[in-house]
């Protein structure tokens, strides 16, 4: 009998009260459960208060604050473009703090990514874009072709944009050259 109570006491603190239940009336048990519930609610309130006081509650408020960006990639020629134009428009009512965009070249089974830091050797990212504002960047493809000759053989290109809080946006895919598949 004592062995069964020791097994019950190991499984949890609520189950260890089973041997005391037979000698206690229902009103006393109700008061014990009520007292434990009040203590649990107070403890949970203290933990939540410490969490929000110590940290900035970004996750909860980030869900409520929607940043809407429109990322567009255009080309100057139909095939083998020399200049790609990236346009980022903030169409929402909240401001956005974007990190450096990434230019992604894609083939059928492989991708190649280049981080765009700015133009003419000047770093302009991370960038702050206010609501109803836009940003435009001209990208010369020849600089990537000089860096890696294999990039000329890739079929599509697109822009990947992230902001400081981790949200992600993608632009439309631009066809760079003809292939047997497309």
Short mmCIF file of C-alpha atoms in Angstrom, two decimals:
data_model
loop_
_atom_site.label_atom_id
_atom_site.label_comp_id
_atom_site.label_asym_id
_atom_site.label_seq_id
_atom_site.Cartn_x
_atom_site.Cartn_y
_atom_site.Cartn_z
CA UNK A 1 0.00 0.00 0.00
CA UNK A 2 2.78 2.44 0.91
CA UNK A 3 4.56 1.46 -2.29
CA UNK A 4 1.53 2.62 -4.34
CA UNK A 5 1.50 5.98 -2.56
CA UNK A 6 5.22 6.48 -3.25
CA UNK A 7 4.65 5.78 -6.96
CA UNK A 8 1.77 8.27 -6.99
CA UNK A 9 3.91 10.89 -5.23
CA UNK A 10 6.62 10.51 -7.88
CA UNK A 11 4.16 11.08 -10.72
CA UNK A 12 3.11 14.52 -9.57
CA UNK A 13 2.28 16.75 -6.61
CA UNK A 14 -1.48 16.61 -7.32
CA UNK A 15 -1.54 12.83 -7.18
CA UNK A 16 0.31 12.70 -3.87
CA UNK A 17 -2.72 14.29 -2.17
CA UNK A 18 -4.78 11.14 -2.83
CA UNK A 19 -3.94 9.53 0.54
CA UNK A 20 -5.08 12.67 2.42
CA UNK A 21 -8.40 13.05 0.59
CA UNK A 22 -10.21 10.38 2.60
CA UNK A 23 -9.84 12.30 5.90
CA UNK A 24 -10.65 15.83 4.64
CA UNK A 25 -14.11 17.18 3.89
CA UNK A 26 -15.11 18.70 0.53
CA UNK A 27 -15.24 22.29 1.76
CA UNK A 28 -11.62 22.22 2.90
CA UNK A 29 -10.52 20.72 -0.42
CA UNK A 30 -12.36 23.48 -2.29
CA UNK A 31 -10.53 26.14 -0.23
CA UNK A 32 -7.17 24.46 -0.92
CA UNK A 33 -7.83 24.35 -4.67
CA UNK A 34 -8.98 27.99 -4.67
CA UNK A 35 -5.88 29.09 -2.75
CA UNK A 36 -3.58 27.23 -5.15
CA UNK A 37 -5.36 28.74 -8.17
CA UNK A 38 -4.94 32.25 -6.77
CA UNK A 39 -1.24 31.63 -6.09
CA UNK A 40 -0.76 30.24 -9.60
CA UNK A 41 -2.43 33.29 -11.19
CA UNK A 42 -0.29 35.67 -9.12
CA UNK A 43 2.88 33.81 -10.05
CA UNK A 44 1.94 33.85 -13.73
CA UNK A 45 1.21 37.60 -13.54
CA UNK A 46 4.62 38.28 -11.98
CA UNK A 47 6.40 36.26 -14.69
CA UNK A 48 4.53 38.06 -17.50
CA UNK A 49 5.24 41.46 -15.92
CA UNK A 50 8.97 40.68 -15.65
CA UNK A 51 9.04 39.48 -19.23
CA UNK A 52 7.47 42.67 -20.62
CA UNK A 53 9.47 44.97 -18.34
CA UNK A 54 12.84 43.36 -19.08
CA UNK A 55 12.43 42.92 -22.80
CA UNK A 56 10.81 44.87 -25.55
CA UNK A 57 7.70 42.90 -26.47
CA UNK A 58 8.51 42.82 -30.19
CA UNK A 59 6.80 39.58 -31.13
CA UNK A 60 3.32 40.51 -29.93
CA UNK A 61 3.35 44.08 -31.24
CA UNK A 62 5.08 43.07 -34.47
CA UNK A 63 2.05 40.98 -35.33
CA UNK A 64 -0.19 44.04 -34.97
CA UNK A 65 2.09 46.41 -36.93
CA UNK A 66 2.03 45.53 -40.61
CA UNK A 67 4.73 46.97 -42.85
CA UNK A 68 3.74 46.70 -46.51
CA UNK A 69 6.47 46.91 -49.12
CA UNK A 70 6.14 46.54 -52.87
CA UNK A 71 9.37 45.25 -54.43
CA UNK A 72 9.62 45.51 -58.22
CA UNK A 73 12.45 44.46 -60.54
CA UNK A 74 12.54 45.77 -64.13
CA UNK A 75 14.96 45.26 -67.00
CA UNK A 76 16.08 47.46 -69.88
CA UNK A 77 16.05 44.83 -72.64
CA UNK A 78 13.98 41.73 -73.33
CA UNK A 79 16.92 39.29 -73.20
CA UNK A 80 20.38 39.68 -71.62
CA UNK A 81 19.66 43.00 -69.90
CA UNK A 82 22.52 45.31 -69.02
CA UNK A 83 20.71 47.25 -66.31
CA UNK A 84 18.19 45.96 -63.78
CA UNK A 85 16.16 48.55 -61.88
CA UNK A 86 14.99 47.72 -58.37
CA UNK A 87 12.14 49.77 -56.90
CA UNK A 88 11.02 49.44 -53.28
CA UNK A 89 7.83 51.28 -52.37
CA UNK A 90 6.41 51.50 -48.86
CA UNK A 91 2.67 51.27 -49.44
CA UNK A 92 1.73 50.82 -45.77
CA UNK A 93 1.16 53.38 -43.05
CA UNK A 94 4.18 52.33 -40.94
CA UNK A 95 7.83 53.14 -41.65
CA UNK A 96 10.27 50.39 -42.67
CA UNK A 97 13.94 49.89 -41.85
CA UNK A 98 15.28 47.62 -44.61
CA UNK A 99 18.58 45.78 -44.70
CA UNK A 100 20.70 45.36 -47.80
CA UNK A 101 18.68 43.64 -50.55
CA UNK A 102 19.95 40.45 -52.16
CA UNK A 103 20.02 39.86 -55.92
CA UNK A 104 19.29 36.20 -56.64
CA UNK A 105 20.19 34.61 -59.96
CA UNK A 106 18.40 31.31 -60.60
CA UNK A 107 18.79 28.39 -62.96
CA UNK A 108 16.64 25.32 -62.88
CA UNK A 109 18.40 23.64 -59.96
CA UNK A 110 20.90 26.20 -58.72
CA UNK A 111 20.90 29.73 -57.35
CA UNK A 112 23.52 32.38 -56.83
CA UNK A 113 22.99 35.31 -54.44
CA UNK A 114 24.73 38.68 -54.30
CA UNK A 115 24.24 41.22 -51.52
CA UNK A 116 23.72 44.77 -52.80
CA UNK A 117 25.44 47.24 -50.49
CA UNK A 118 25.01 50.43 -52.53
CA UNK A 119 26.41 52.11 -55.62
CA UNK A 120 29.76 53.67 -56.61
CA UNK A 121 31.42 52.18 -53.54
CA UNK A 122 29.04 53.94 -51.14
CA UNK A 123 27.10 51.88 -48.64
CA UNK A 124 23.53 53.07 -48.37
CA UNK A 125 21.99 50.14 -46.52
CA UNK A 126 20.40 49.66 -43.98
CA UNK A 127 17.91 52.25 -45.18
CA UNK A 128 14.90 53.88 -43.56
CA UNK A 129 11.88 54.22 -45.84
CA UNK A 130 8.96 56.29 -44.58
CA UNK A 131 5.36 55.55 -45.39
CA UNK A 132 4.32 56.39 -48.96
CA UNK A 133 8.01 56.77 -49.98
CA UNK A 134 10.01 54.78 -52.52
CA UNK A 135 13.63 53.87 -53.25
CA UNK A 136 15.11 53.04 -56.63
CA UNK A 137 18.47 51.45 -57.45
CA UNK A 138 19.98 50.72 -60.85
CA UNK A 139 21.99 47.49 -60.97
CA UNK A 140 24.49 46.86 -63.75
CA UNK A 141 24.70 43.17 -64.56
CA UNK A 142 28.19 43.45 -66.03
CA UNK A 143 29.72 43.82 -62.55
CA UNK A 144 28.33 40.42 -61.59
CA UNK A 145 29.45 38.90 -64.91
CA UNK A 146 33.01 40.09 -64.26
CA UNK A 147 32.91 38.64 -60.77
CA UNK A 148 31.52 35.26 -61.83
CA UNK A 149 31.35 34.21 -65.50
CA UNK A 150 28.79 31.48 -64.77
CA UNK A 151 26.14 34.09 -63.93
CA UNK A 152 25.64 34.73 -67.67
CA UNK A 153 24.16 31.23 -67.97
CA UNK A 154 21.43 31.81 -65.37
CA UNK A 155 17.83 32.26 -66.58
CA UNK A 156 16.00 34.37 -63.97
CA UNK A 157 16.74 37.10 -61.44
CA UNK A 158 14.81 38.49 -58.49
CA UNK A 159 15.34 40.65 -55.41
CA UNK A 160 14.98 39.48 -51.80
CA UNK A 161 14.42 42.19 -49.17
CA UNK A 162 14.41 41.84 -45.38
CA UNK A 163 13.81 44.45 -42.72
CA UNK A 164 15.44 44.90 -39.32
CA UNK A 165 12.73 42.86 -37.58
CA UNK A 166 13.11 39.83 -39.88
CA UNK A 167 10.16 40.19 -42.25
CA UNK A 168 10.85 39.13 -45.86
CA UNK A 169 9.64 40.26 -49.27
CA UNK A 170 10.39 39.00 -52.80
CA UNK A 171 10.18 40.80 -56.10
CA UNK A 172 8.89 39.48 -59.37
CA UNK A 173 11.18 37.16 -61.34
CA UNK A 174 12.75 38.68 -64.43
CA UNK A 175 13.66 36.45 -67.37
CA UNK A 176 17.29 37.03 -68.37
CA UNK A 177 17.67 34.68 -71.33
CA UNK A 178 15.86 31.98 -73.23
CA UNK A 179 16.12 28.34 -72.25
CA UNK A 180 14.73 25.04 -73.44
CA UNK A 181 12.36 25.00 -70.47
CA UNK A 182 10.96 28.54 -70.80
#
